[in-house]
CSV table of C-alpha atoms and ligand atoms in Angstrom, one decimal:
chain,number,residue,atom,x,y,z
K,220,MET,CA,50.7,-13.9,-81.9
K,221,ILE,CA,53.7,-12.0,-81.8
K,222,THR,CA,55.6,-11.3,-85.1
K,223,THR,CA,58.9,-9.7,-86.6
K,224,HIS,CA,56.9,-7.0,-86.8
K,225,HIS,CA,56.8,-6.3,-83.2
K,226,LYS,CA,59.5,-4.4,-81.0
K,227,LYS,CA,59.2,-4.6,-77.5
K,228,LEU,CA,59.5,-1.0,-76.3
K,229,TYR,CA,58.7,-0.9,-72.4
K,230,GLU,CA,58.7,-4.3,-70.4
K,231,GLY,CA,57.2,-3.5,-66.8
K,232,LYS,CA,56.6,-6.0,-63.6
K,233,ALA,CA,53.1,-7.3,-65.4
K,234,LYS,CA,53.3,-6.4,-69.1
K,235,ILE,CA,55.4,-6.3,-71.7
K,236,LEU,CA,54.7,-3.3,-74.6
K,237,TYR,CA,55.1,-3.9,-78.4
K,238,SER,CA,55.4,-1.5,-81.0
K,239,THR,CA,52.1,-2.9,-84.2
K,240,GLU,CA,52.3,-2.0,-88.0
K,241,ALA,CA,50.1,0.6,-87.3
K,242,ALA,CA,52.1,4.1,-85.5
K,243,ASP,CA,49.3,4.6,-83.1
K,244,VAL,CA,48.0,0.6,-81.9
K,245,LEU,CA,50.2,-0.9,-78.8
K,246,LEU,CA,50.3,-4.5,-78.2
K,247,SER,CA,50.0,-5.3,-74.5
K,248,VAL,CA,51.0,-8.3,-73.0
K,249,PHE,CA,50.0,-9.7,-70.1
K,250,LYS,CA,52.4,-12.1,-67.7
K,251,ASP,CA,51.9,-14.3,-64.9
K,252,ASP,CA,55.3,-12.9,-62.8
K,253,ALA,CA,54.1,-11.2,-59.7
K,254,THR,CA,55.7,-7.9,-57.2
K,255,ALA,CA,54.6,-6.5,-54.4
K,256,PHE,CA,56.4,-4.6,-52.1
K,257,ASN,CA,57.6,-2.3,-54.9
K,258,ALA,CA,59.2,-5.1,-56.1
K,259,GLN,CA,61.2,-7.0,-52.9
K,260,LYS,CA,59.1,-9.4,-52.7
K,261,ARG,CA,59.0,-11.7,-56.5
K,262,GLY,CA,57.1,-14.8,-57.7
K,263,THR,CA,54.8,-16.0,-60.7
K,264,ILE,CA,51.0,-16.9,-60.2
K,265,GLN,CA,50.1,-19.5,-62.4
K,266,GLY,CA,47.7,-18.6,-65.3
K,267,LYS,CA,47.5,-14.7,-64.6
K,268,GLY,CA,48.6,-13.5,-67.3
K,269,ALA,CA,45.5,-14.6,-68.7
K,270,MET,CA,43.4,-14.1,-66.7
K,271,ASN,CA,44.3,-10.5,-66.1
K,272,CYS,CA,44.0,-9.8,-70.1
K,273,THR,CA,40.3,-11.0,-69.9
K,274,ILE,CA,39.3,-9.8,-66.8
K,275,SER,CA,40.8,-5.8,-68.0
K,276,SER,CA,39.1,-6.4,-71.5
K,277,HIS,CA,35.6,-6.9,-70.1
K,278,LEU,CA,36.3,-3.9,-67.5
K,279,PHE,CA,37.7,-1.9,-70.1
K,280,GLN,CA,34.4,-2.6,-72.4
K,281,GLN,CA,31.9,-2.1,-69.7
K,282,LEU,CA,33.4,1.5,-68.7
K,283,GLU,CA,33.6,2.3,-72.8
K,284,THR,CA,29.9,0.9,-72.3
K,285,ALA,CA,29.1,3.6,-70.0
K,286,GLY,CA,31.2,6.5,-71.7
K,287,ILE,CA,34.7,6.1,-69.9
K,288,PRO,CA,37.4,6.6,-73.1
K,289,THR,CA,40.0,4.4,-72.6
K,290,HIS,CA,43.2,2.8,-74.0
K,291,PHE,CA,42.0,-0.1,-75.2
K,292,ILE,CA,40.9,-1.5,-78.9
K,293,GLU,CA,40.5,-5.7,-78.6
K,294,GLN,CA,41.1,-9.0,-76.9
K,295,LEU,CA,43.4,-10.7,-79.3
K,296,SER,CA,44.1,-13.7,-77.4
K,297,GLU,CA,44.3,-14.9,-73.4
K,298,THR,CA,47.3,-12.8,-72.8
K,299,GLU,CA,47.3,-10.1,-75.6
K,300,MET,CA,45.6,-7.0,-76.0
K,301,HIS,CA,45.5,-4.0,-78.8
K,302,VAL,CA,45.6,-0.6,-77.3
K,303,LYS,CA,45.6,2.6,-78.2
K,304,ALA,CA,49.1,4.2,-78.1
K,305,VAL,CA,49.5,7.2,-75.4
K,306,SER,CA,52.3,8.7,-73.5
K,307,ILE,CA,51.7,7.8,-69.7
K,308,ILE,CA,50.9,10.4,-67.3
K,309,PRO,CA,53.2,9.2,-64.7
K,310,ILE,CA,50.5,9.1,-61.8
K,311,GLU,CA,49.1,6.4,-60.0
K,312,VAL,CA,45.5,7.2,-59.2
K,313,VAL,CA,44.2,5.4,-56.1
K,314,ILE,CA,40.5,5.8,-55.1
K,315,ARG,CA,39.5,4.1,-52.0
K,316,ASN,CA,35.7,3.1,-51.2
K,317,LEU,CA,37.2,1.6,-47.4
K,318,ALA,CA,39.9,1.8,-45.1
K,319,ALA,CA,43.2,-1.1,-46.6
K,320,GLY,CA,47.0,-1.1,-47.3
K,321,SER,CA,48.6,2.2,-46.6
K,322,LEU,CA,46.1,4.2,-45.6
K,323,CYS,CA,45.5,1.8,-42.7
K,324,LYS,CA,49.7,1.8,-42.0
K,325,GLN,CA,50.1,5.8,-42.5
K,326,THR,CA,46.8,6.8,-40.8
K,327,GLY,CA,45.9,4.6,-38.1
K,328,LEU,CA,42.5,3.7,-40.1
K,329,GLU,CA,40.6,0.5,-38.9
K,330,LEU,CA,40.7,-2.0,-41.5
K,331,GLY,CA,37.4,-1.4,-43.7
K,332,THR,CA,36.8,1.8,-42.5
K,333,LEU,CA,34.0,3.2,-44.2
K,334,ILE,CA,35.2,6.0,-46.8
K,335,SER,CA,32.3,8.1,-48.0
K,336,PRO,CA,32.4,10.0,-50.6
K,337,PRO,CA,35.6,8.1,-51.8
K,338,LEU,CA,39.0,8.8,-51.7
K,339,VAL,CA,41.0,10.2,-54.6
K,340,GLU,CA,44.6,9.8,-54.0
K,341,LEU,CA,47.7,10.6,-56.7
K,342,TYR,CA,51.1,9.0,-56.6
K,343,TYR,CA,54.1,9.2,-58.4
K,344,LYS,CA,54.9,6.4,-60.6
K,345,ASN,CA,59.0,6.2,-59.6
K,346,ASP,CA,59.8,2.7,-58.2
K,347,GLU,CA,63.7,3.7,-57.3
K,348,LEU,CA,61.6,6.5,-55.2
K,349,GLY,CA,58.6,4.2,-54.3
K,350,ASP,CA,56.3,5.6,-55.9
K,351,PRO,CA,55.8,8.3,-53.1
K,352,LEU,CA,52.1,10.2,-52.1
K,353,LEU,CA,51.9,13.1,-53.6
K,354,THR,CA,50.5,16.8,-52.5
K,355,LEU,CA,49.0,18.8,-55.9
K,356,ASP,CA,52.2,21.5,-55.2
K,357,ARG,CA,54.4,18.7,-55.5
K,358,LEU,CA,52.4,17.5,-59.0
K,359,LEU,CA,52.4,21.0,-59.7
K,360,LEU,CA,56.1,21.6,-59.0
K,361,MET,CA,57.3,19.0,-60.9
K,362,LYS,CA,55.4,19.2,-64.2
K,363,LEU,CA,53.6,15.8,-63.7
K,364,ALA,CA,50.2,17.1,-65.2
K,365,THR,CA,48.2,20.8,-65.5
K,366,SER,CA,45.6,21.5,-62.6
K,367,GLU,CA,43.3,20.9,-65.3
K,368,GLN,CA,44.4,18.0,-66.0
K,369,VAL,CA,44.4,16.8,-62.7
K,370,ALA,CA,40.7,18.0,-62.0
K,371,GLN,CA,39.3,16.2,-65.2
K,372,LEU,CA,41.8,12.5,-63.4
K,373,ALA,CA,40.0,12.7,-60.2
K,374,ALA,CA,36.2,13.5,-62.0
K,375,MET,CA,36.9,10.3,-64.5
K,376,ALA,CA,38.3,8.6,-61.4
K,377,LEU,CA,35.3,9.0,-59.2
K,378,LYS,CA,32.8,8.4,-62.0
K,379,ILE,CA,34.8,5.1,-63.4
K,380,ASN,CA,34.5,4.6,-59.4
K,381,ASP,CA,31.2,4.9,-59.5
K,382,ILE,CA,30.9,2.3,-62.7
K,383,LEU,CA,32.7,0.1,-60.9
K,384,THR,CA,31.1,-0.6,-57.7
K,385,SER,CA,28.1,-1.2,-59.3
K,386,PHE,CA,29.1,-3.6,-61.7
K,387,PHE,CA,31.1,-5.4,-58.1
K,388,GLN,CA,28.4,-5.3,-56.8
K,389,GLU,CA,26.2,-7.6,-59.3
K,390,CYS,CA,29.3,-10.1,-58.7
K,391,GLY,CA,28.7,-10.0,-54.8
K,392,ILE,CA,32.1,-8.1,-54.5
K,393,THR,CA,32.6,-5.1,-52.4
K,394,LEU,CA,35.8,-2.6,-54.3
K,395,VAL,CA,37.6,-1.8,-51.4
K,396,ASP,CA,40.4,1.2,-53.2
K,397,PHE,CA,41.7,0.6,-56.6
K,398,LYS,CA,45.0,2.4,-58.6
K,399,LEU,CA,44.0,3.8,-62.1
K,400,GLU,CA,46.8,5.2,-64.5
K,401,PHE,CA,45.8,7.5,-67.7
K,402,GLY,CA,47.6,9.0,-70.9
K,403,LEU,CA,46.8,10.9,-73.2
K,404,ASP,CA,46.7,10.3,-76.9
K,405,HIS,CA,47.3,11.9,-80.0
K,406,ASN,CA,45.1,14.7,-79.5
K,407,GLN,CA,45.8,15.8,-76.1
K,408,GLN,CA,42.8,13.8,-74.7
K,409,LEU,CA,43.2,11.5,-71.5
K,410,ILE,CA,42.4,8.5,-71.2
K,411,LEU,CA,42.0,5.6,-69.2
K,412,ALA,CA,45.0,3.2,-69.7
K,413,ASP,CA,47.2,0.2,-67.6
K,414,GLU,CA,44.5,-2.5,-66.2
K,415,ILE,CA,42.2,-2.7,-63.7
K,416,SER,CA,42.4,-6.2,-62.2
K,417,PRO,CA,42.3,-8.2,-59.2
K,418,ASP,CA,46.8,-6.7,-59.5
K,419,THR,CA,45.3,-3.1,-59.0
K,420,CYS,CA,42.5,-3.3,-57.2
K,421,ARG,CA,41.2,-5.0,-53.7
K,422,LEU,CA,38.2,-6.8,-53.7
K,423,TRP,CA,36.4,-9.0,-51.1
K,424,ASN,CA,33.8,-11.2,-51.7
K,425,GLN,CA,30.7,-10.2,-50.3
K,426,SER,CA,29.7,-14.2,-49.2
K,427,GLU,CA,33.0,-14.4,-46.5
K,428,THR,CA,32.9,-12.4,-43.9
K,429,ASP,CA,36.7,-13.9,-42.1
K,430,PRO,CA,39.1,-11.0,-43.2
K,431,SER,CA,41.4,-13.7,-44.9
K,432,ARG,CA,39.0,-16.1,-47.0
K,433,ARG,CA,36.9,-12.8,-48.4
K,434,VAL,CA,39.9,-11.5,-50.2
K,435,MET,CA,39.8,-12.2,-54.0
K,436,ASP,CA,42.9,-9.8,-55.1
K,437,LYS,CA,47.2,-9.5,-55.1
K,438,ASP,CA,46.4,-9.3,-51.2
K,439,ARG,CA,46.2,-13.0,-51.1
K,440,PHE,CA,50.4,-12.9,-53.0
K,441,ARG,CA,51.0,-9.6,-50.7
K,442,ASN,CA,50.7,-11.6,-47.2
K,443,ASP,CA,51.0,-14.8,-48.3
K,444,LEU,CA,47.7,-16.4,-47.5
K,445,GLY,CA,47.0,-19.0,-50.6
K,446,GLU,CA,44.8,-20.0,-53.3
K,447,ILE,CA,46.1,-17.2,-55.4
K,448,GLU,CA,44.7,-18.9,-58.8
K,449,SER,CA,41.5,-19.7,-57.5
K,450,ALA,CA,40.9,-16.7,-56.2
K,451,TYR,CA,41.4,-14.7,-59.5
K,452,GLN,CA,39.8,-17.8,-60.9
K,453,GLN,CA,36.8,-16.5,-59.0
K,454,VAL,CA,37.2,-13.1,-60.4
K,455,MET,CA,37.1,-13.8,-64.2
K,456,GLN,CA,34.5,-16.0,-63.7
K,457,ARG,CA,32.2,-13.3,-62.0
K,458,VAL,CA,32.7,-10.8,-64.2
K,459,LEU,CA,32.5,-12.6,-67.2
K,460,ALA,CA,29.2,-13.4,-66.1
K,461,HIS,CA,28.0,-9.9,-65.7
K,462,SER,CA,27.8,-6.6,-68.2
K,463,LEU,CA,25.9,-3.3,-67.2
W,427,UDP,N1,48.3,-1.0,-56.0
W,427,UDP,C1,48.9,-0.7,-57.6
W,427,UDP,N2,50.0,-0.3,-57.5
W,427,UDP,C2,51.1,0.1,-56.9
W,427,UDP,C3,50.2,0.6,-55.9
W,427,UDP,C4,48.9,0.5,-55.3
W,427,UDP,O1,48.2,-1.5,-58.2
W,427,UDP,O2,51.6,0.8,-57.4
W,427,UDP,C5,46.6,-0.5,-55.6
W,427,UDP,C6,46.6,-1.7,-54.9
W,427,UDP,O3,46.2,-3.2,-55.4
W,427,UDP,C7,45.5,-1.1,-54.1
W,427,UDP,C8,45.1,-0.2,-54.2
W,427,UDP,O4,46.2,0.0,-55.2
W,427,UDP,O5,44.2,-1.7,-54.6
W,427,UDP,C9,46.0,0.9,-53.4
W,427,UDP,O6,47.2,0.3,-52.8
W,427,UDP,P1,47.4,1.1,-51.1
W,427,UDP,O7,48.7,2.3,-51.4
W,427,UDP,O8,47.1,1.2,-50.1
W,427,UDP,O9,49.2,0.3,-51.4
W,427,UDP,P2,49.7,-1.3,-50.7
W,427,UDP,O10,49.8,-1.3,-49.3
W,427,UDP,O11,48.7,-2.2,-51.5
W,427,UDP,O12,50.7,-1.1,-51.2
């Protein structure tokens, strides 16, 4: 629980980060607040903080077991996680297995088109600019990362995609696309940070074919599909019931 030892370091749209007694450990508290379309749409999803914290904790543990270094240390309560302090690289790494969202809008590809091999895309994490798609040259120009770090990021993202795709398959869920964030720890090592949850992934229920009914992620909020809490709940139950 949050005490006087904790100083608020950063408040984002879905989480608050606090310092702890240990310099290299932070407390991440997951909120029920939901935003979409670069925060133009705002709302609350009841119980989201607890569900996303629990789903993320389980997925980070699965990834650690599979050899991916993450910032996860332990889940403290329903909504709280201890994480390693990292400096976040301001790049959102999106991996796509099926076409959806902005890719469909910008390319005209039909929703659900298989993307093989998966696409790795890099976006500039900057709300004021609306998180624009980056090119490698722009990224290097802006010194957001080195080309070695980009190569390492992309390789890690594809490995994470393999692990998570198999994991969700076991859960009867198709991993359509998702967003990752990476940070550098005190040894300048690249580690997976942020969260992996229905807020940051597109997840389709394999037992539904209807394009609205199959959605188990934040698209239910983005597109006013209703039954958001029960969809997140269903993801949590299935995720917790499976281990690699
Ligand atoms: N995503 C995210 N945060 C963002 C942008 C995208 O978590 O700021 C996730 C989104 O939930 C989806 C994937 O990244 O799973 C690809 O999103 P897309 O580029 O299609 O953007 P959208 O149209 O959803 O804004």
